[in-house]
mmCIF file of C-alpha atoms (C1' of nucleotides) in Angstrom:
data_model
loop_
_atom_site.group_PDB
_atom_site.id
_atom_site.type_symbol
_atom_site.label_atom_id
_atom_site.label_comp_id
_atom_site.label_asym_id
_atom_site.label_seq_id
_atom_site.Cartn_x
_atom_site.Cartn_y
_atom_site.Cartn_z
ATOM 1 C CA UNK A 1 -28.764 12.372 -11.866
ATOM 2 C CA UNK A 2 -29.036 10.793 -8.649
ATOM 3 C CA UNK A 3 -28.550 6.816 -8.543
ATOM 4 C CA UNK A 4 -30.501 5.221 -6.030
ATOM 5 C CA UNK A 5 -28.710 3.018 -3.259
ATOM 6 C CA UNK A 6 -27.650 -0.237 -4.956
ATOM 7 C CA UNK A 7 -29.680 -2.157 -2.118
ATOM 8 C CA UNK A 8 -32.745 -0.590 -0.812
ATOM 9 C CA UNK A 9 -34.578 -3.304 0.335
ATOM 10 C CA UNK A 10 -34.594 -3.137 3.993
ATOM 11 C CA UNK A 11 -35.360 -6.564 4.188
ATOM 12 C CA UNK A 12 -32.423 -7.847 2.533
ATOM 13 C CA UNK A 13 -29.794 -9.404 4.987
ATOM 14 C CA UNK A 14 -26.500 -7.652 5.834
ATOM 15 C CA UNK A 15 -23.695 -8.588 8.103
ATOM 16 C CA UNK A 16 -21.770 -11.873 8.240
ATOM 17 C CA UNK A 17 -22.453 -14.717 6.057
ATOM 18 C CA UNK A 18 -23.772 -17.660 7.618
ATOM 19 C CA UNK A 19 -22.072 -21.146 5.993
ATOM 20 C CA UNK A 20 -25.328 -22.251 4.552
ATOM 21 C CA UNK A 21 -25.447 -18.658 2.652
ATOM 22 C CA UNK A 22 -21.811 -19.632 1.504
ATOM 23 C CA UNK A 23 -22.821 -23.025 0.451
ATOM 24 C CA UNK A 24 -25.659 -21.577 -1.715
ATOM 25 C CA UNK A 25 -23.766 -18.733 -3.469
ATOM 26 C CA UNK A 26 -20.764 -21.311 -4.289
ATOM 27 C CA UNK A 27 -23.305 -23.934 -5.388
ATOM 28 C CA UNK A 28 -25.107 -21.427 -7.813
ATOM 29 C CA UNK A 29 -21.783 -19.997 -9.328
ATOM 30 C CA UNK A 30 -19.936 -23.456 -9.742
ATOM 31 C CA UNK A 31 -23.000 -24.507 -11.693
ATOM 32 C CA UNK A 32 -23.984 -21.280 -13.371
ATOM 33 C CA UNK A 33 -21.380 -18.916 -12.975
ATOM 34 C CA UNK A 34 -22.069 -15.469 -11.613
ATOM 35 C CA UNK A 35 -23.755 -13.872 -14.679
ATOM 36 C CA UNK A 36 -25.623 -10.674 -13.463
ATOM 37 C CA UNK A 37 -25.124 -9.992 -9.872
ATOM 38 C CA UNK A 38 -28.046 -8.139 -9.559
ATOM 39 C CA UNK A 39 -30.186 -11.304 -10.477
ATOM 40 C CA UNK A 40 -27.830 -13.638 -9.036
ATOM 41 C CA UNK A 41 -29.193 -13.627 -5.300
ATOM 42 C CA UNK A 42 -32.758 -14.256 -6.504
ATOM 43 C CA UNK A 43 -31.619 -17.010 -8.642
ATOM 44 C CA UNK A 44 -29.444 -18.693 -6.105
ATOM 45 C CA UNK A 45 -32.192 -18.150 -3.202
ATOM 46 C CA UNK A 46 -30.203 -15.865 -1.074
ATOM 47 C CA UNK A 47 -31.902 -12.874 0.659
ATOM 48 C CA UNK A 48 -28.723 -10.477 0.335
ATOM 49 C CA UNK A 49 -28.200 -7.685 -2.637
ATOM 50 C CA UNK A 50 -25.826 -8.563 -5.483
ATOM 51 C CA UNK A 51 -23.376 -6.553 -4.469
ATOM 52 C CA UNK A 52 -22.884 -8.369 -1.403
ATOM 53 C CA UNK A 53 -22.570 -11.566 -2.904
ATOM 54 C CA UNK A 54 -20.129 -10.279 -5.583
ATOM 55 C CA UNK A 55 -18.134 -9.302 -2.792
ATOM 56 C CA UNK A 56 -18.386 -12.645 -0.747
ATOM 57 C CA UNK A 57 -17.625 -14.437 -3.810
ATOM 58 C CA UNK A 58 -14.490 -12.287 -4.848
ATOM 59 C CA UNK A 59 -13.212 -11.786 -1.192
ATOM 60 C CA UNK A 60 -13.429 -15.122 0.200
ATOM 61 C CA UNK A 61 -15.269 -17.666 -1.524
ATOM 62 C CA UNK A 62 -13.815 -17.704 -5.014
ATOM 63 C CA UNK A 63 -11.672 -20.903 -5.337
ATOM 64 C CA UNK A 64 -8.570 -19.417 -6.299
ATOM 65 C CA UNK A 65 -7.968 -17.268 -3.325
ATOM 66 C CA UNK A 66 -4.893 -17.575 -1.314
ATOM 67 C CA UNK A 67 -5.209 -17.620 2.353
ATOM 68 C CA UNK A 68 -2.909 -17.212 4.870
ATOM 69 C CA UNK A 69 0.261 -14.735 5.980
ATOM 70 C CA UNK A 70 1.703 -12.574 3.389
ATOM 71 C CA UNK A 71 5.246 -13.717 2.557
ATOM 72 C CA UNK A 72 8.373 -11.182 2.534
ATOM 73 C CA UNK A 73 8.181 -11.157 -1.223
ATOM 74 C CA UNK A 74 4.840 -10.193 -1.432
ATOM 75 C CA UNK A 75 5.176 -7.685 1.112
ATOM 76 C CA UNK A 76 7.909 -6.007 -0.934
ATOM 77 C CA UNK A 77 5.633 -6.318 -3.963
ATOM 78 C CA UNK A 78 3.196 -4.504 -2.439
ATOM 79 C CA UNK A 79 5.246 -1.812 -0.512
ATOM 80 C CA UNK A 80 7.274 -1.163 -4.147
ATOM 81 C CA UNK A 81 3.989 -1.045 -6.252
ATOM 82 C CA UNK A 82 2.108 1.328 -3.526
ATOM 83 C CA UNK A 83 5.225 3.698 -4.076
ATOM 84 C CA UNK A 84 4.780 3.655 -7.630
ATOM 85 C CA UNK A 85 0.787 3.590 -8.130
ATOM 86 C CA UNK A 86 -0.412 4.580 -4.336
ATOM 87 C CA UNK A 87 -3.470 2.922 -2.813
ATOM 88 C CA UNK A 88 -4.683 1.176 -6.249
ATOM 89 C CA UNK A 89 -5.335 -1.831 -4.496
ATOM 90 C CA UNK A 90 -7.037 -3.651 -7.332
ATOM 91 C CA UNK A 91 -3.923 -2.912 -9.578
ATOM 92 C CA UNK A 92 -1.492 -4.273 -6.512
ATOM 93 C CA UNK A 93 -3.665 -7.425 -6.494
ATOM 94 C CA UNK A 94 -3.433 -8.003 -9.998
ATOM 95 C CA UNK A 95 0.263 -8.678 -9.279
ATOM 96 C CA UNK A 96 -0.215 -10.913 -6.655
ATOM 97 C CA UNK A 97 -2.151 -14.118 -7.554
ATOM 98 C CA UNK A 98 -4.677 -15.376 -5.109
ATOM 99 C CA UNK A 99 -4.434 -12.150 -2.913
ATOM 100 C CA UNK A 100 -7.730 -9.834 -3.071
ATOM 101 C CA UNK A 101 -7.902 -5.935 -3.105
ATOM 102 C CA UNK A 102 -9.631 -5.801 0.097
ATOM 103 C CA UNK A 103 -6.981 -8.050 1.773
ATOM 104 C CA UNK A 104 -4.005 -6.127 0.597
ATOM 105 C CA UNK A 105 -5.582 -2.964 1.561
ATOM 106 C CA UNK A 106 -6.177 -4.641 5.206
ATOM 107 C CA UNK A 107 -2.567 -5.688 5.268
ATOM 108 C CA UNK A 108 -1.408 -2.516 4.287
ATOM 109 C CA UNK A 109 -3.009 -0.665 6.699
ATOM 110 C CA UNK A 110 -2.710 -2.960 9.604
ATOM 111 C CA UNK A 111 0.753 -3.921 8.898
ATOM 112 C CA UNK A 112 2.849 -2.302 6.595
ATOM 113 C CA UNK A 113 1.700 1.230 7.333
ATOM 114 C CA UNK A 114 2.804 0.603 10.827
ATOM 115 C CA UNK A 115 5.989 -0.730 9.649
ATOM 116 C CA UNK A 116 6.824 2.137 7.665
ATOM 117 C CA UNK A 117 5.974 4.590 10.445
ATOM 118 C CA UNK A 118 8.033 3.071 12.896
ATOM 119 C CA UNK A 119 10.992 3.032 10.426
ATOM 120 C CA UNK A 120 10.264 6.639 10.041
ATOM 121 C CA UNK A 121 8.929 6.409 6.564
ATOM 122 C CA UNK A 122 5.867 8.376 5.296
ATOM 123 C CA UNK A 123 3.614 5.521 4.149
ATOM 124 C CA UNK A 124 2.020 8.130 1.751
ATOM 125 C CA UNK A 125 5.340 9.228 -0.004
ATOM 126 C CA UNK A 126 7.666 6.727 0.859
ATOM 127 C CA UNK A 127 10.099 9.017 1.809
ATOM 128 C CA UNK A 128 11.623 9.484 5.210
ATOM 129 C CA UNK A 129 9.745 11.596 7.692
ATOM 130 C CA UNK A 130 11.296 14.868 7.921
ATOM 131 C CA UNK A 131 8.609 16.938 9.509
ATOM 132 C CA UNK A 132 10.242 19.314 12.126
ATOM 133 C CA UNK A 133 7.680 17.964 14.860
ATOM 134 C CA UNK A 134 8.844 14.828 14.432
ATOM 135 C CA UNK A 135 12.732 15.617 14.793
ATOM 136 C CA UNK A 136 11.731 18.193 17.405
ATOM 137 C CA UNK A 137 9.714 15.860 19.686
ATOM 138 C CA UNK A 138 12.786 13.320 19.421
ATOM 139 C CA UNK A 139 14.715 16.023 20.760
ATOM 140 C CA UNK A 140 12.640 16.521 23.574
ATOM 141 C CA UNK A 141 12.619 13.064 24.419
ATOM 142 C CA UNK A 142 16.237 12.658 24.558
ATOM 143 C CA UNK A 143 16.345 15.517 26.742
ATOM 144 C CA UNK A 144 18.729 17.763 24.887
ATOM 145 C CA UNK A 145 19.175 21.476 26.436
ATOM 146 C CA UNK A 146 21.302 22.843 23.300
ATOM 147 C CA UNK A 147 19.240 22.874 20.209
ATOM 148 C CA UNK A 148 21.318 25.773 19.286
ATOM 149 C CA UNK A 149 18.922 26.409 16.159
ATOM 150 C CA UNK A 150 20.426 23.087 14.566
ATOM 151 C CA UNK A 151 17.102 21.347 14.013
ATOM 152 C CA UNK A 152 19.172 18.248 13.473
ATOM 153 C CA UNK A 153 20.794 17.928 16.851
ATOM 154 C CA UNK A 154 18.394 15.371 17.962
ATOM 155 C CA UNK A 155 20.769 13.090 16.183
ATOM 156 C CA UNK A 156 23.912 14.238 17.951
ATOM 157 C CA UNK A 157 22.192 13.577 21.166
ATOM 158 C CA UNK A 158 21.251 10.364 20.391
ATOM 159 C CA UNK A 159 25.026 9.649 19.113
ATOM 160 C CA UNK A 160 26.363 10.510 22.468
ATOM 161 C CA UNK A 161 24.079 7.946 23.901
ATOM 162 C CA UNK A 162 25.397 5.267 21.511
ATOM 163 C CA UNK A 163 29.096 6.474 22.060
ATOM 164 C CA UNK A 164 29.917 4.561 18.645
ATOM 165 C CA UNK A 165 32.068 6.133 16.178
ATOM 166 C CA UNK A 166 30.950 3.882 13.009
ATOM 167 C CA UNK A 167 27.189 4.933 14.127
ATOM 168 C CA UNK A 168 28.539 8.632 14.513
ATOM 169 C CA UNK A 169 29.519 8.362 11.101
ATOM 170 C CA UNK A 170 26.501 6.791 9.786
ATOM 171 C CA UNK A 171 24.173 9.038 11.501
ATOM 172 C CA UNK A 172 26.285 12.104 10.338
ATOM 173 C CA UNK A 173 25.352 11.173 6.774
ATOM 174 C CA UNK A 174 21.508 10.546 7.350
ATOM 175 C CA UNK A 175 21.663 13.867 8.885
ATOM 176 C CA UNK A 176 22.882 15.302 5.701
ATOM 177 C CA UNK A 177 20.578 13.046 3.883
ATOM 178 C CA UNK A 178 17.760 14.600 5.348
ATOM 179 C CA UNK A 179 19.108 17.934 5.599
ATOM 180 C CA UNK A 180 19.124 17.365 1.508
ATOM 181 C CA UNK A 181 15.966 16.068 1.163
ATOM 182 C CA UNK A 182 14.136 18.591 3.511
ATOM 183 C CA UNK A 183 15.823 21.409 1.553
ATOM 184 C CA UNK A 184 15.840 20.080 -2.248
ATOM 185 C CA UNK A 185 13.396 18.723 -4.237
ATOM 186 C CA UNK A 186 14.521 14.963 -5.388
ATOM 187 C CA UNK A 187 14.749 14.709 -9.045
ATOM 188 C CA UNK A 188 11.707 12.784 -10.754
ATOM 189 C CA UNK A 189 12.419 9.579 -11.731
ATOM 190 C CA UNK A 190 12.679 9.633 -15.588
ATOM 191 C CA UNK A 191 10.787 6.298 -15.907
ATOM 192 C CA UNK A 192 11.426 5.826 -19.747
ATOM 193 C CA UNK A 193 14.947 5.920 -18.938
ATOM 194 C CA UNK A 194 14.723 3.529 -16.404
ATOM 195 C CA UNK A 195 12.961 1.106 -18.343
ATOM 196 C CA UNK A 196 14.876 1.342 -21.437
ATOM 197 C CA UNK A 197 17.889 0.739 -19.740
ATOM 198 C CA UNK A 198 16.519 -2.428 -17.533
ATOM 199 C CA UNK A 199 15.742 -4.157 -20.821
ATOM 200 C CA UNK A 200 12.044 -3.858 -20.353
ATOM 201 C CA UNK A 201 10.053 -7.008 -19.565
ATOM 202 C CA UNK A 202 12.347 -9.276 -21.479
ATOM 203 C CA UNK A 203 12.320 -7.378 -24.652
ATOM 204 C CA UNK A 204 8.795 -8.320 -25.016
ATOM 205 C CA UNK A 205 7.585 -4.532 -25.463
ATOM 206 C CA UNK A 206 9.475 -1.601 -27.018
ATOM 207 C CA UNK A 207 8.101 1.298 -25.501
ATOM 208 C CA UNK A 208 9.792 3.749 -27.534
ATOM 209 C CA UNK A 209 7.918 2.461 -30.284
ATOM 210 C CA UNK A 210 4.745 1.238 -28.820
ATOM 211 C CA UNK A 211 3.786 4.782 -27.685
ATOM 212 C CA UNK A 212 2.814 5.805 -24.439
ATOM 213 C CA UNK A 213 -0.353 3.909 -24.074
ATOM 214 C CA UNK A 214 2.208 1.404 -22.743
ATOM 215 C CA UNK A 215 0.697 -1.284 -20.565
ATOM 216 C CA UNK A 216 1.714 0.301 -16.799
ATOM 217 C CA UNK A 217 1.076 -3.034 -15.450
ATOM 218 C CA UNK A 218 3.670 -4.177 -17.563
ATOM 219 C CA UNK A 219 5.805 -1.530 -16.593
ATOM 220 C CA UNK A 220 5.130 -2.003 -12.916
ATOM 221 C CA UNK A 221 6.425 -5.424 -13.225
ATOM 222 C CA UNK A 222 9.764 -4.446 -14.296
ATOM 223 C CA UNK A 223 9.842 -1.966 -11.259
ATOM 224 C CA UNK A 224 8.077 -4.217 -8.467
ATOM 225 C CA UNK A 225 11.127 -5.248 -6.651
ATOM 226 C CA UNK A 226 13.671 -2.706 -6.408
ATOM 227 C CA UNK A 227 14.722 -3.759 -3.150
ATOM 228 C CA UNK A 228 15.740 -7.169 -3.705
ATOM 229 C CA UNK A 229 16.533 -8.382 -0.313
ATOM 230 C CA UNK A 230 15.175 -10.537 2.286
ATOM 231 C CA UNK A 231 15.094 -8.037 4.836
ATOM 232 C CA UNK A 232 11.952 -5.366 4.952
ATOM 233 C CA UNK A 233 13.471 -2.578 3.025
ATOM 234 C CA UNK A 234 11.546 0.519 2.239
ATOM 235 C CA UNK A 235 13.621 3.291 2.577
ATOM 236 C CA UNK A 236 14.521 4.427 -0.780
ATOM 237 C CA UNK A 237 17.961 5.193 -1.960
ATOM 238 C CA UNK A 238 18.062 8.987 -1.448
ATOM 239 C CA UNK A 239 18.893 9.267 -5.223
ATOM 240 C CA UNK A 240 16.569 7.179 -6.944
ATOM 241 C CA UNK A 241 13.897 9.417 -6.477
ATOM 242 C CA UNK A 242 10.581 8.247 -5.557
ATOM 243 C CA UNK A 243 8.221 6.452 -8.098
ATOM 244 C CA UNK A 244 5.300 8.588 -7.786
ATOM 245 C CA UNK A 245 2.390 8.262 -9.636
ATOM 246 C CA UNK A 246 2.844 11.800 -11.234
ATOM 247 C CA UNK A 247 6.285 11.288 -12.362
ATOM 248 C CA UNK A 248 5.326 7.909 -13.745
ATOM 249 C CA UNK A 249 2.678 9.621 -15.833
ATOM 250 C CA UNK A 250 4.658 12.421 -16.872
ATOM 251 C CA UNK A 251 7.002 10.144 -17.903
ATOM 252 C CA UNK A 252 4.795 8.100 -19.816
ATOM 253 C CA UNK A 253 3.153 10.878 -21.648
ATOM 254 C CA UNK A 254 6.298 12.782 -22.015
ATOM 255 C CA UNK A 255 7.965 12.529 -25.562
ATOM 256 C CA UNK A 256 11.501 12.895 -24.292
ATOM 257 C CA UNK A 257 12.227 9.332 -24.133
ATOM 258 C CA UNK A 258 15.935 9.702 -25.194
ATOM 259 C CA UNK A 259 16.862 12.200 -22.439
ATOM 260 C CA UNK A 260 19.199 11.007 -20.127
ATOM 261 C CA UNK A 261 18.475 10.393 -16.739
ATOM 262 C CA UNK A 262 19.470 12.491 -13.831
ATOM 263 C CA UNK A 263 19.257 9.625 -11.488
ATOM 264 C CA UNK A 264 21.954 7.466 -10.372
ATOM 265 C CA UNK A 265 21.454 3.851 -10.506
ATOM 266 C CA UNK A 266 18.511 2.096 -8.794
ATOM 267 C CA UNK A 267 20.910 0.820 -6.021
ATOM 268 C CA UNK A 268 20.305 -2.518 -5.049
ATOM 269 C CA UNK A 269 20.193 -2.242 -1.127
ATOM 270 C CA UNK A 270 21.707 -5.556 -0.141
ATOM 271 C CA UNK A 271 24.194 -8.129 -1.481
ATOM 272 C CA UNK A 272 21.668 -10.644 -1.673
ATOM 273 C CA UNK A 273 21.900 -13.155 -4.559
ATOM 274 C CA UNK A 274 18.150 -11.893 -5.469
ATOM 275 C CA UNK A 275 19.589 -8.261 -6.443
ATOM 276 C CA UNK A 276 21.628 -10.069 -9.248
ATOM 277 C CA UNK A 277 18.647 -9.531 -11.507
ATOM 278 C CA UNK A 278 18.683 -6.058 -11.372
ATOM 279 C CA UNK A 279 22.402 -5.956 -11.408
ATOM 280 C CA UNK A 280 22.392 -7.814 -14.581
ATOM 281 C CA UNK A 281 19.906 -5.421 -16.327
ATOM 282 C CA UNK A 282 21.671 -2.634 -15.474
ATOM 283 C CA UNK A 283 25.068 -3.956 -16.474
ATOM 284 C CA UNK A 284 23.426 -4.368 -19.797
ATOM 285 C CA UNK A 285 22.744 -0.768 -20.335
ATOM 286 C CA UNK A 286 23.753 2.880 -19.854
ATOM 287 C CA UNK A 287 24.849 3.280 -16.431
ATOM 288 C CA UNK A 288 22.332 5.610 -14.515
ATOM 289 C CA UNK A 289 24.568 6.808 -12.145
ATOM 290 C CA UNK A 290 25.232 9.955 -13.745
ATOM 291 C CA UNK A 291 24.919 12.883 -11.607
ATOM 292 C CA UNK A 292 24.527 16.485 -12.085
ATOM 293 C CA UNK A 293 24.833 17.584 -8.928
ATOM 294 C CA UNK A 294 28.400 17.999 -7.594
ATOM 295 C CA UNK A 295 27.456 19.109 -4.241
ATOM 296 C CA UNK A 296 25.344 16.348 -3.286
ATOM 297 C CA UNK A 297 27.581 13.453 -4.776
ATOM 298 C CA UNK A 298 29.552 13.567 -1.786
ATOM 299 C CA UNK A 299 26.592 12.523 0.453
ATOM 300 C CA UNK A 300 25.428 10.194 -2.489
ATOM 301 C CA UNK A 301 28.855 8.149 -2.629
ATOM 302 C CA UNK A 302 29.179 7.934 1.425
ATOM 303 C CA UNK A 303 25.306 6.587 1.265
ATOM 304 C CA UNK A 304 26.203 3.983 -1.292
ATOM 305 C CA UNK A 305 29.370 3.159 0.533
ATOM 306 C CA UNK A 306 27.176 2.321 3.534
ATOM 307 C CA UNK A 307 24.800 0.561 1.600
ATOM 308 C CA UNK A 308 27.303 -1.461 0.254
ATOM 309 C CA UNK A 309 28.600 -2.214 3.586
ATOM 310 C CA UNK A 310 25.143 -3.342 4.830
ATOM 311 C CA UNK A 311 24.939 -6.672 3.304
ATOM 312 C CA UNK A 312 21.849 -7.701 5.417
ATOM 313 C CA UNK A 313 19.906 -4.791 4.553
ATOM 314 C CA UNK A 314 19.102 -3.930 8.296
ATOM 315 C CA UNK A 315 20.964 -0.558 8.777
ATOM 316 C CA UNK A 316 17.733 1.255 8.813
ATOM 317 C CA UNK A 317 16.371 -1.136 11.216
ATOM 318 C CA UNK A 318 19.211 -1.458 13.595
ATOM 319 C CA UNK A 319 19.371 2.359 13.690
ATOM 320 C CA UNK A 320 15.930 2.778 14.292
ATOM 321 C CA UNK A 321 15.969 0.220 17.125
ATOM 322 C CA UNK A 322 18.613 1.781 18.871
ATOM 323 C CA UNK A 323 17.062 4.974 18.630
ATOM 324 C CA UNK A 324 14.060 3.571 20.375
ATOM 325 C CA UNK A 325 15.701 1.702 22.802
ATOM 326 C CA UNK A 326 17.362 4.918 24.107
ATOM 327 C CA UNK A 327 14.137 6.702 23.905
ATOM 328 C CA UNK A 328 11.248 4.382 24.825
ATOM 329 C CA UNK A 329 8.483 6.657 23.937
ATOM 330 C CA UNK A 330 9.962 7.790 20.636
ATOM 331 C CA UNK A 331 7.084 9.321 18.740
ATOM 332 C CA UNK A 332 6.110 6.411 16.176
ATOM 333 C CA UNK A 333 2.816 7.588 15.889
ATOM 334 C CA UNK A 334 1.336 10.174 13.362
ATOM 335 C "C1'" DA B 1 -10.773 -13.277 36.771
ATOM 336 C "C1'" DA B 2 -12.849 -9.503 35.032
ATOM 337 C "C1'" DA B 3 -12.700 -5.296 32.588
ATOM 338 C "C1'" DT B 4 -10.899 -2.362 29.251
ATOM 339 C "C1'" DT B 5 -8.427 -1.607 25.215
ATOM 340 C "C1'" DC B 6 -6.152 -3.017 20.772
ATOM 341 C "C1'" DC B 7 -6.059 -5.058 16.702
ATOM 342 C "C1'" DG B 8 -7.060 -7.581 12.459
ATOM 343 C "C1'" DC B 9 -10.357 -8.610 9.320
ATOM 344 C "C1'" DA B 10 -14.896 -8.870 6.816
ATOM 345 C "C1'" DA B 11 -18.229 -6.329 5.134
ATOM 346 C "C1'" DC B 12 -20.692 -2.346 4.092
ATOM 347 C "C1'" DC B 13 -21.263 2.573 1.675
ATOM 348 C "C1'" DG B 14 -20.706 5.579 -1.635
ATOM 349 C "C1'" DC B 15 -18.856 7.003 -5.612
ATOM 350 C "C1'" DC B 16 -17.309 6.594 -10.288
ATOM 351 C "C1'" DA B 17 -16.393 4.306 -15.231
ATOM 352 C "C1'" DG B 18 -18.045 1.949 -18.971
ATOM 353 C "C1'" DA B 19 -21.854 -0.508 -21.114
ATOM 354 C "C1'" DT B 20 -26.183 -0.567 -22.919
ATOM 355 C "C1'" DA B 21 -30.771 0.748 -24.526
ATOM 356 C "C1'" DG C 1 -26.408 12.123 -26.773
ATOM 357 C "C1'" DT C 2 -28.468 10.625 -22.537
ATOM 358 C "C1'" DA C 3 -30.292 8.087 -19.062
ATOM 359 C "C1'" DT C 4 -29.945 4.323 -16.641
ATOM 360 C "C1'" DC C 5 -27.870 -0.046 -15.011
ATOM 361 C "C1'" DT C 6 -23.977 -2.873 -13.413
ATOM 362 C "C1'" DG C 7 -19.575 -3.829 -11.849
ATOM 363 C "C1'" DG C 8 -15.577 -2.091 -9.633
ATOM 364 C "C1'" DC C 9 -12.975 0.765 -6.517
ATOM 365 C "C1'" DG C 10 -11.294 2.645 -2.222
ATOM 366 C "C1'" DG C 11 -12.563 4.267 2.102
ATOM 367 C "C1'" DT C 12 -14.580 3.266 6.729
ATOM 368 C "C1'" DT C 13 -16.862 1.033 9.947
ATOM 369 C "C1'" DG C 14 -17.837 -2.559 13.451
ATOM 370 C "C1'" DC C 15 -17.552 -6.869 15.371
ATOM 371 C "C1'" DG C 16 -14.886 -10.496 17.611
ATOM 372 C "C1'" DG C 17 -10.576 -12.092 19.621
ATOM 373 C "C1'" DA C 18 -6.201 -11.144 21.643
ATOM 374 C "C1'" DA C 19 -3.734 -8.549 24.688
ATOM 375 C "C1'" DT C 20 -3.230 -6.035 28.687
ATOM 376 C "C1'" DT C 21 -4.205 -3.817 33.098
#
DNA sequence: AAATTCCGCAACCGCCAGATA
DNA sequence: GTATCTGGCGGTTGCGGAATT
C-alpha cells in the first residue's frame, strides 16, 4: 500500500509564513481548537496543507513556546537525555517545557554537537573519541617523529610542549583511560540498580514491583542530570558506563533486578552545591562503587581523584583548550 | 565596499504507528 | 483482518543574515 503524499495540491502555498497567515491560524485555533489538521486550513481560510499548519503551530505559534537561548541547565538536560535515548527529540522536548523538538534538534546540531566534537567527544556515543586517525592526525600536527609504535605518543609530545608536571600526571591518566576504553568494552549500566539505589522518582514508583513497562520518561527524570555542574560537562566518568538506549532497554527488560551493579558510583564531576542531590540519593543506598576489575581500579581511583580536584569541572575544557592552542589546526572536525 | 563563505533556523519531506471504518 | 487516514517524528534542505576575506 503506497500512501499518496500528504499535500498533493500544487496550488498550496509553501515556504515562509506571512504574518497574516499566522494571524489566521492563531485566530482559528484560539476559537475552535485545531481539531482535524487536514480540514483546518480550509476552515481557517489558509492556502496551506494541514501538515504545514500543524508544524507552524507546534513549532512557532503555540502560546506556551519558550523562545530565546537555551540555558546551561537545559543544555545539560539535553545532553544527558541524548546520551540515554539518542535522537528522540520529541521525548527530550517533553522534559523541557516550552521547547519544541525542532528547536532542540536544531540546537543539538548547531551547538551541542560541535561543542562535544571540540571536546573530543563523539556526539553519537557520548564517549571520548578514540579513533586512531584522530590521534594520528594529532601526532602529525604536533610534529612528532617518534611514534615508535605507541599510538598514544601524541599525548607525550603535547606534554613536552606544556612542560607541566601536574598536567603530565593528568594526561598520563587520560592516556591510560583512553587505552582502556579502546581495548575493553565498558560494562553496560545496570539501570535498575542505578534507579533502585537512587530512590527513584521520590519513591513514587516501585519499579521492582510495577514491572518493566515502567514509564521510561519517569526513569529519565531520575537520570537527567548526572553532571550537576555549572560548567558544560559531557565527558562521562570512565567508570560509569554509557547510558545507551540498548543498555537501558536491556535493563528494563531484564528480570535480574537484584543483580549487583558492576559499576562504580555515578560520580559527581564537580563540587558544586547542585551535586548534593545525587550524592544524597547515593548515600541512602548501597554504594555503587563496587569494582570487579582490579586491573582498572588504579585508573579509576586516579580518575576520581582528579575529578575531586577539579572543583570547577573544567578539567577537560582546560586540557583541550591547551591542546588546541598548542596546535592551531587541531582536527576538530569529523 | 563587494564578494564569498559560514551558520542558524524555519520549514519541508518521507516514513511510521496508531486509530478508525 | 485489512485498507485508509491522520498525526507525529526525525532527517534534511534552503533561505537569510552574519562573519570573513
